[in-house]
MMTF fields as JSON, N, C-alpha, C and O atoms, coordinates in Angstrom:
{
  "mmtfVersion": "1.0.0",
  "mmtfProducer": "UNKNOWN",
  "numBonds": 443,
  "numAtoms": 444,
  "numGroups": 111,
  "numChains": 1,
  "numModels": 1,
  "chainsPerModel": [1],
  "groupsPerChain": [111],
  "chainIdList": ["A"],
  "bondAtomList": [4, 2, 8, 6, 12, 10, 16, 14, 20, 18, 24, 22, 28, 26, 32, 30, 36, 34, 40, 38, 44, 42, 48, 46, 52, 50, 56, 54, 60, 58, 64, 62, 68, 66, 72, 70, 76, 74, 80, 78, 84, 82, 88, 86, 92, 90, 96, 94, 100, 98, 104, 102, 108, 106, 112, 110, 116, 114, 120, 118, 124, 122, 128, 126, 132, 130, 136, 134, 140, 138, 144, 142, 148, 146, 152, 150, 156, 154, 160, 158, 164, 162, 168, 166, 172, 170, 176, 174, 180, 178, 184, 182, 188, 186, 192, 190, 196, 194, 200, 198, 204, 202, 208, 206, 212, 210, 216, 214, 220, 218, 224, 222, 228, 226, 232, 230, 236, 234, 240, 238, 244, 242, 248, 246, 252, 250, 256, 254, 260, 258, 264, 262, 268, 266, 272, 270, 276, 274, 280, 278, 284, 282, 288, 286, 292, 290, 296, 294, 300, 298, 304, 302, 308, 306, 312, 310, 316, 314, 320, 318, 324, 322, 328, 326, 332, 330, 336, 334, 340, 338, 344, 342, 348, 346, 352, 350, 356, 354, 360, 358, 364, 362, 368, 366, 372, 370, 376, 374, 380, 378, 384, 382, 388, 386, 392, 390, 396, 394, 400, 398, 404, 402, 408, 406, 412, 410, 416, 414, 420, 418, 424, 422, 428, 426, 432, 430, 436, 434, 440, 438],
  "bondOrderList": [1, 1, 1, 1, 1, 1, 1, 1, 1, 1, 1, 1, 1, 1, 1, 1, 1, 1, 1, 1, 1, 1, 1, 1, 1, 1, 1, 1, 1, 1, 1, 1, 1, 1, 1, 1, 1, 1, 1, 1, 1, 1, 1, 1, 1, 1, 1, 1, 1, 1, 1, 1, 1, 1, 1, 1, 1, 1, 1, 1, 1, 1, 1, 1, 1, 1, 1, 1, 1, 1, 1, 1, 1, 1, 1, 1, 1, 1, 1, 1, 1, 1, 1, 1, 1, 1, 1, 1, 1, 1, 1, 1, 1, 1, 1, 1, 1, 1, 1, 1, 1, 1, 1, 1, 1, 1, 1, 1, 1, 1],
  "groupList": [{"groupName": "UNK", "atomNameList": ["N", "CA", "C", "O"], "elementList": ["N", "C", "C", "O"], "formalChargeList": [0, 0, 0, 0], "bondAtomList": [1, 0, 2, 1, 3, 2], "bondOrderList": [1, 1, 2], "singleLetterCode": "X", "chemCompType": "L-PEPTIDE LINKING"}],
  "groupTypeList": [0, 0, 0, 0, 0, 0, 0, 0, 0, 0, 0, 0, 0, 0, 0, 0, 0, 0, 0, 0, 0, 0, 0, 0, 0, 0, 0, 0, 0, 0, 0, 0, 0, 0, 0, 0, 0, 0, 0, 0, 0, 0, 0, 0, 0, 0, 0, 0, 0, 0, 0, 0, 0, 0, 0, 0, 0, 0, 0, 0, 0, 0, 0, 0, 0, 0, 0, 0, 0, 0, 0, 0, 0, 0, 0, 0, 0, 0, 0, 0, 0, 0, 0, 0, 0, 0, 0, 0, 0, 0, 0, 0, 0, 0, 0, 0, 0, 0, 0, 0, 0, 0, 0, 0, 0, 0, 0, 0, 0, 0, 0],
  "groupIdList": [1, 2, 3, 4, 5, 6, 7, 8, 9, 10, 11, 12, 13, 14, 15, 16, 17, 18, 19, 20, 21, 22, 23, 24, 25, 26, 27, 28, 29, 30, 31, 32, 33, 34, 35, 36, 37, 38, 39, 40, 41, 42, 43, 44, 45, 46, 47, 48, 49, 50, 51, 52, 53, 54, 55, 56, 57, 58, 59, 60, 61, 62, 63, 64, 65, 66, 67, 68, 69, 70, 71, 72, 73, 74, 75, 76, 77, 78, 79, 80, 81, 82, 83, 84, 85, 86, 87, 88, 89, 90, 91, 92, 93, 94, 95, 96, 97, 98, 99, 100, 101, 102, 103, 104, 105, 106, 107, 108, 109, 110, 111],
  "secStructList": [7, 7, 4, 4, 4, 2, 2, 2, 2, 2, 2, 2, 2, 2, 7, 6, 6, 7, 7, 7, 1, 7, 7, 4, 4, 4, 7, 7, 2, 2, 2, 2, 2, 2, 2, 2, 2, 2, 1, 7, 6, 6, 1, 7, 7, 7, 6, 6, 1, 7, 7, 1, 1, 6, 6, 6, 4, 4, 4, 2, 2, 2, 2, 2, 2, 2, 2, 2, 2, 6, 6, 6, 6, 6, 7, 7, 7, 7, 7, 7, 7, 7, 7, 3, 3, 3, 3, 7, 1, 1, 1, 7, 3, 3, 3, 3, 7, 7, 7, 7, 1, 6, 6, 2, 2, 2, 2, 2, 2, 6, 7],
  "xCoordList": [-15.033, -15.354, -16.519, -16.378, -17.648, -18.439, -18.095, -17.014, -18.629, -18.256, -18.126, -17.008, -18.997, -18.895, -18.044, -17.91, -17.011, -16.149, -14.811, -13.962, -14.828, -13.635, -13.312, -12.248, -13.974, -13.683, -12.786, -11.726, -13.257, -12.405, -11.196, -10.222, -11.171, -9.441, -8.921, -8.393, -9.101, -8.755, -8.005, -6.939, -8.681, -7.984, -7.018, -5.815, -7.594, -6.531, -5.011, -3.906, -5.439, -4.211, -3.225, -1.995, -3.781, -3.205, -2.377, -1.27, -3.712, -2.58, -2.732, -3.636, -1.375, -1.22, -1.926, -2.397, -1.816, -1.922, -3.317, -3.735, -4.055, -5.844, -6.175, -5.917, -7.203, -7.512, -9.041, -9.59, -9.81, -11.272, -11.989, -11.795, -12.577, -13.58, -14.573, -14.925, -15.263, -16.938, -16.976, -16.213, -17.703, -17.569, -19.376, -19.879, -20.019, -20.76, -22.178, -23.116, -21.694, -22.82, -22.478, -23.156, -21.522, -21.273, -21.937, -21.711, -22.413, -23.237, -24.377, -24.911, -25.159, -26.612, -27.018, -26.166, -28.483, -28.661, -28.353, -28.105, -28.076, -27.809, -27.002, -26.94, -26.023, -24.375, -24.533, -24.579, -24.707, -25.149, -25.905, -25.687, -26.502, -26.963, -26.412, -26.629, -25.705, -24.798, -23.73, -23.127, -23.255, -22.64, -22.775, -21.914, -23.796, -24.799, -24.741, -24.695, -24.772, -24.859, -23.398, -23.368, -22.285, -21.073, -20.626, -19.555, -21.275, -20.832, -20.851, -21.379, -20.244, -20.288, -21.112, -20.995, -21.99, -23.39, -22.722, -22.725, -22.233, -22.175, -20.237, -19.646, -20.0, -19.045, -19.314, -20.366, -18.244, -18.583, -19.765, -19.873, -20.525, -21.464, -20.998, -20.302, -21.138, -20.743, -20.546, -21.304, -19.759, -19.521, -20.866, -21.124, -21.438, -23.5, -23.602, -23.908, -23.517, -24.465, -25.155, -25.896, -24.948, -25.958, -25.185, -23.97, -26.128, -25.49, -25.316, -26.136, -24.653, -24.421, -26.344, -26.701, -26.981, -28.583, -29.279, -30.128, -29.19, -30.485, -29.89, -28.809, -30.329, -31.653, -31.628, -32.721, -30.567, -30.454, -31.204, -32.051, -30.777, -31.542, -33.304, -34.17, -33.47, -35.168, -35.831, -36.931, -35.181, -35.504, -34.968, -34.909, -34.478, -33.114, -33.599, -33.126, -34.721, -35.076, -35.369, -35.496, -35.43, -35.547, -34.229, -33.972, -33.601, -32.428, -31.671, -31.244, -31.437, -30.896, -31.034, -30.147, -32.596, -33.247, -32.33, -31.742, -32.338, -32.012, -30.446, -30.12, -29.644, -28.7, -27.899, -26.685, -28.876, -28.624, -28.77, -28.072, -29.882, -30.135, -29.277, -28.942, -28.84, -27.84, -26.808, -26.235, -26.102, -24.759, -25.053, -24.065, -26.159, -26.287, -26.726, -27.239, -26.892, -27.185, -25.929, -25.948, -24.676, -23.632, -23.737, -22.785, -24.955, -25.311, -24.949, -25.272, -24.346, -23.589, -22.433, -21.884, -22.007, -20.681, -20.629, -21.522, -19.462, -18.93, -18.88, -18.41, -19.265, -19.205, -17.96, -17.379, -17.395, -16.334, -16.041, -16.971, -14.654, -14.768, -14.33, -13.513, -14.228, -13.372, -11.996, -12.337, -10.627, -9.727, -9.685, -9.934, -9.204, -8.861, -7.198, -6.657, -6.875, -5.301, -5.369, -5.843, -4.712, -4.301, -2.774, -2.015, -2.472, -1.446, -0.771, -1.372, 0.731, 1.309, 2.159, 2.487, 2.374, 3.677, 4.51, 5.642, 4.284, 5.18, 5.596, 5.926, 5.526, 6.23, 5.362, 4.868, 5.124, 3.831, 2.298, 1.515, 2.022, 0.51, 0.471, 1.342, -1.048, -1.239, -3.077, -4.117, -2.647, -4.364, -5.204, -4.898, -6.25, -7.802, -8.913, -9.101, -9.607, -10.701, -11.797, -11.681, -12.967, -14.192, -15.086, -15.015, -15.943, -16.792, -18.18, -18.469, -18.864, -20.445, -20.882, -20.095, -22.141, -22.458, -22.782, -22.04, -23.701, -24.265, -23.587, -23.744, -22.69, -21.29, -20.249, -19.386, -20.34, -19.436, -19.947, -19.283, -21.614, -21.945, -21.481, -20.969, -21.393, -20.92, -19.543, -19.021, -18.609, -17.38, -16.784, -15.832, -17.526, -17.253, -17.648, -17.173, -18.408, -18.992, -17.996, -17.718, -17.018, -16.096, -14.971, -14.074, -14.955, -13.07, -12.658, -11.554],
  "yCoordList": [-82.535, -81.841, -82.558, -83.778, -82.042, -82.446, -83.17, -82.932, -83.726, -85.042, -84.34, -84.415, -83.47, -82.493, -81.768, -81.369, -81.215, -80.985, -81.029, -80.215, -82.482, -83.288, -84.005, -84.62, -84.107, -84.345, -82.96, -83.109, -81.694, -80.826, -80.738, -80.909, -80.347, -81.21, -81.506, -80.716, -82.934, -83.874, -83.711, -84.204, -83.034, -82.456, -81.558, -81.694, -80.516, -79.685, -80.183, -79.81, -81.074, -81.415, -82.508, -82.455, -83.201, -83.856, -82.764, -82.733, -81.903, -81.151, -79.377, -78.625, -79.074, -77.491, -76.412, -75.286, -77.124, -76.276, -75.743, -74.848, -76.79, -76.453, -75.693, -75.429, -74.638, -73.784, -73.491, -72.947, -73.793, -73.796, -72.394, -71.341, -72.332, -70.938, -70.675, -69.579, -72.089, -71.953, -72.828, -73.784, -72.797, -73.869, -74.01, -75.041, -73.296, -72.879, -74.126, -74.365, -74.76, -76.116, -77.226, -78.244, -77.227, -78.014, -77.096, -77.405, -76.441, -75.614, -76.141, -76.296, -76.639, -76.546, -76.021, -75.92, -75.668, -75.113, -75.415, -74.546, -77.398, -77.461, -77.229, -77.152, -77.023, -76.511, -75.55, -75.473, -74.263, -72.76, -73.108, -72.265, -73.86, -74.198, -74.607, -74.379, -75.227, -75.522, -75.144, -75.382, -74.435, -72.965, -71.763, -71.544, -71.097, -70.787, -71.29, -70.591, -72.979, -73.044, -72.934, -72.604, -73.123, -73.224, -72.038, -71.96, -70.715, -69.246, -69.149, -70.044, -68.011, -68.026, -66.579, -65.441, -67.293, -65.741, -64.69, -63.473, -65.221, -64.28, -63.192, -62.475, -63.703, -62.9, -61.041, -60.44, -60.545, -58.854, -58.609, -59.401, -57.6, -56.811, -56.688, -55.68, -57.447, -57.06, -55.847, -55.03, -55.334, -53.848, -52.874, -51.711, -54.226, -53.793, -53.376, -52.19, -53.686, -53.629, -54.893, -54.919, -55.797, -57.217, -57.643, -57.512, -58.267, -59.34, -60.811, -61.2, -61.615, -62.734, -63.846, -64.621, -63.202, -64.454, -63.473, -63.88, -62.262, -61.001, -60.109, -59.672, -59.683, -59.906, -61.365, -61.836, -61.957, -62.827, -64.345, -65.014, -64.663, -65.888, -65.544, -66.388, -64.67, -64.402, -64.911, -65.416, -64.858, -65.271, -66.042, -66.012, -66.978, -67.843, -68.239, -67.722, -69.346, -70.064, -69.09, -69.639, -67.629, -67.04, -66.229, -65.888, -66.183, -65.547, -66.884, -66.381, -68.337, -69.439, -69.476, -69.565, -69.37, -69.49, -68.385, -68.59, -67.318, -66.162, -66.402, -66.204, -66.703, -66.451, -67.896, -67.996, -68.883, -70.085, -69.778, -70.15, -69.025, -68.969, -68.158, -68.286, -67.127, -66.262, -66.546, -65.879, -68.13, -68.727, -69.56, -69.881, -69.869, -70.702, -70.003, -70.609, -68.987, -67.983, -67.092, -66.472, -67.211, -67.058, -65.417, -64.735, -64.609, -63.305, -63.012, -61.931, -63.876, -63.739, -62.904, -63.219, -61.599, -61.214, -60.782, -60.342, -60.986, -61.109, -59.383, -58.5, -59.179, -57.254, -56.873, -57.719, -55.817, -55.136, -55.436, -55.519, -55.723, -55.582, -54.929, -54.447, -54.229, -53.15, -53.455, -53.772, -53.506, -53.473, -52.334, -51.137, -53.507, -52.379, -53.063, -54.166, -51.846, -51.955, -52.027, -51.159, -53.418, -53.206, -53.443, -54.125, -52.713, -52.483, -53.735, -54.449, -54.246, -55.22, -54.473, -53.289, -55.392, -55.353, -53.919, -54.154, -53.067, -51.934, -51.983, -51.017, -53.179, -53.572, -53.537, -54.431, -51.844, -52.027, -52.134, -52.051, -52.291, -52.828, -54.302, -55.035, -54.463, -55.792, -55.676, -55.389, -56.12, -55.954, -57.378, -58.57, -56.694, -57.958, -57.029, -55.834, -58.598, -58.097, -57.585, -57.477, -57.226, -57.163, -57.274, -56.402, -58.593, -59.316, -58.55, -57.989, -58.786, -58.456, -59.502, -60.428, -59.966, -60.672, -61.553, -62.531, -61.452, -62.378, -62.952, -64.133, -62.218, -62.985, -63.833, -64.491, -63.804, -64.997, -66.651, -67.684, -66.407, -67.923, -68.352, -69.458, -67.407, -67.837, -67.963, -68.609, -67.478, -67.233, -69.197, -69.906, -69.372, -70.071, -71.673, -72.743, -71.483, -72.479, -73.123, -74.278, -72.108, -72.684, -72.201, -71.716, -72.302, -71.719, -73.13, -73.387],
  "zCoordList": [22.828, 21.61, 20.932, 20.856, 20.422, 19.752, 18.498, 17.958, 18.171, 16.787, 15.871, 15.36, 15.288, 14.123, 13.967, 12.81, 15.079, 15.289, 15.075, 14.711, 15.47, 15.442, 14.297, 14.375, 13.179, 11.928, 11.489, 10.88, 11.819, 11.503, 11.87, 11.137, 13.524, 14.542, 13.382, 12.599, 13.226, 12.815, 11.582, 11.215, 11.119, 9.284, 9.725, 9.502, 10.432, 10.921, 11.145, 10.75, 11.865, 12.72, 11.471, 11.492, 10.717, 9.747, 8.512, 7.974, 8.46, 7.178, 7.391, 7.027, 8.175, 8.838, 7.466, 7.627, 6.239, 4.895, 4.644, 3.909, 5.7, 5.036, 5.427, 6.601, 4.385, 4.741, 4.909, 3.951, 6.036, 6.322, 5.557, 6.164, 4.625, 4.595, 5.263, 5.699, 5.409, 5.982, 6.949, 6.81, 7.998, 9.036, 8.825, 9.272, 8.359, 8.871, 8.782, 9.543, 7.328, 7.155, 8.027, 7.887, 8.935, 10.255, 11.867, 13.037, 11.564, 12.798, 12.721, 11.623, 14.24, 13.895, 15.368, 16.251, 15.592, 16.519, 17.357, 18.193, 17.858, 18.859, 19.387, 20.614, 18.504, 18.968, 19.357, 20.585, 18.533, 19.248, 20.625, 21.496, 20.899, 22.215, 23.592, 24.782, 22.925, 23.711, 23.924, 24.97, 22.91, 23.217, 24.26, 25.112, 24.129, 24.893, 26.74, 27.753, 26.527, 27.825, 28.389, 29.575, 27.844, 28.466, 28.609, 29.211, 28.116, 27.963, 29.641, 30.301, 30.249, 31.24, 31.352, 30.899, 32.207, 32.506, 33.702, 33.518, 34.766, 35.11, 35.145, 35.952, 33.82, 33.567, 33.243, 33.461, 32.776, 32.829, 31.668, 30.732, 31.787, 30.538, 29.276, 29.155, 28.103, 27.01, 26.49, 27.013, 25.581, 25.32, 24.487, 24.175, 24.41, 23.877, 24.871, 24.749, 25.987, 27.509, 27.921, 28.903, 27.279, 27.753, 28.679, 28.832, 29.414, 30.154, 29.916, 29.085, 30.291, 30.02, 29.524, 28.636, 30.774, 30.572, 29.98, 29.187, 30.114, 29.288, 28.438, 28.832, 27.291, 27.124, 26.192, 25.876, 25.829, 24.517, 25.357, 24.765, 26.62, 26.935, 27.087, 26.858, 27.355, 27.463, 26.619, 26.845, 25.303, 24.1, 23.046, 21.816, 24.304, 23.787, 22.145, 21.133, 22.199, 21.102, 19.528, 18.433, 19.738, 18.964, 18.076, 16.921, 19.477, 19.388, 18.355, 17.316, 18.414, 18.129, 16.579, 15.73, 16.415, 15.241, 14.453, 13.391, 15.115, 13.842, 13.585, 12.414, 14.257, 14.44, 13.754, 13.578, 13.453, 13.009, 11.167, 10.223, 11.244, 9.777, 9.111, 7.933, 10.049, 9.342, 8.933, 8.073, 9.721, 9.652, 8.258, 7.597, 7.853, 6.517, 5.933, 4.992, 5.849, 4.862, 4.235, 3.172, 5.317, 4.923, 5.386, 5.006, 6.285, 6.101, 7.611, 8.105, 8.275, 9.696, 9.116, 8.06, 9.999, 10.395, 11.766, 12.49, 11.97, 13.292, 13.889, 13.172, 14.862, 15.059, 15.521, 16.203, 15.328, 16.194, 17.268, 18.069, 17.753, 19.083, 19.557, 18.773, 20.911, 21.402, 22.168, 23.307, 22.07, 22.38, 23.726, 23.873, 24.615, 26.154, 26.362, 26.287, 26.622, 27.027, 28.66, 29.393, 29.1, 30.689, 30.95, 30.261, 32.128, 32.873, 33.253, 34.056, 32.678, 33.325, 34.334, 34.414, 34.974, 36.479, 36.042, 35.618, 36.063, 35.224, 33.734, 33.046, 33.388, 31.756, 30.838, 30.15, 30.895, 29.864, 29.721, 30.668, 28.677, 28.392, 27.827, 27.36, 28.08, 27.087, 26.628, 27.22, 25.132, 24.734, 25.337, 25.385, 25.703, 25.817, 24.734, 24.503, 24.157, 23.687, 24.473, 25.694, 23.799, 25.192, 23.615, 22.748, 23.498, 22.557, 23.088, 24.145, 21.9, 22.27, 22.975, 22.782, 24.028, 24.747, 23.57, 23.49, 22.639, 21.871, 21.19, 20.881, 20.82, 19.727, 20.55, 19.968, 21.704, 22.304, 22.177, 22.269, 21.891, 21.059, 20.361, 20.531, 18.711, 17.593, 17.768, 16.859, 18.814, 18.538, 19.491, 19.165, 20.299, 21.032, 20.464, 20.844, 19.703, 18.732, 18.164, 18.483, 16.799, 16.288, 16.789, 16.1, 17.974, 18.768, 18.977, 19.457]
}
């Protein structure tokens, strides 16, 4: 876990009561970056249509920038996601999300 991070853990884990609002002045690009790199590219097409490296890595450093400023600007929200129901062993359903390609940065950042 990244250091910036783990000061949070850390609180977390000391007092179940706290309640985080903003993570967001503990984000900096490099994290989104590294976010980014641990995403897995060649997983399925986001429900945008992107793929894991295009179009958002083409233009990684731009894509970072905007998406950094928006988190301290407080003008980030997170998009819809689409709920797909799959088939267990006969017993039913069970929900999965399906995230936008680009939003699995931000989401993966502070997961």
């Amino acid at each position: 876990m990244l250091p910036q991070l783990q000061r949070i853990a850390a609180q977390a884990a000391a007092n179940s009561e706290c309640i985080f609002t903003n993570l967001a002045h503990l984000i900096d690009k490099g994290l989104l970056r590294r976010a980014y790199e641990l995403t897995r590219k060649d997983g399925a097409v986001g429900v945008d249509g992107q793929e894991g490296k295009r179009p958002y890595g083409e233009n990684l450093e731009a894509n970072l920038d905007d998406l950094h400023r928006r988190l301290r600007e407080c003008r980030y929200q997170a998009p819809c996601i689409k709920r797909v129901w799959l088939p267990k062993d006969g017993r039913g359903q069970r929900p999965i999300s399906a995230n936008l390609a680009f939003d699995l940065r931000s989401s993966c950042t502070v997961a």
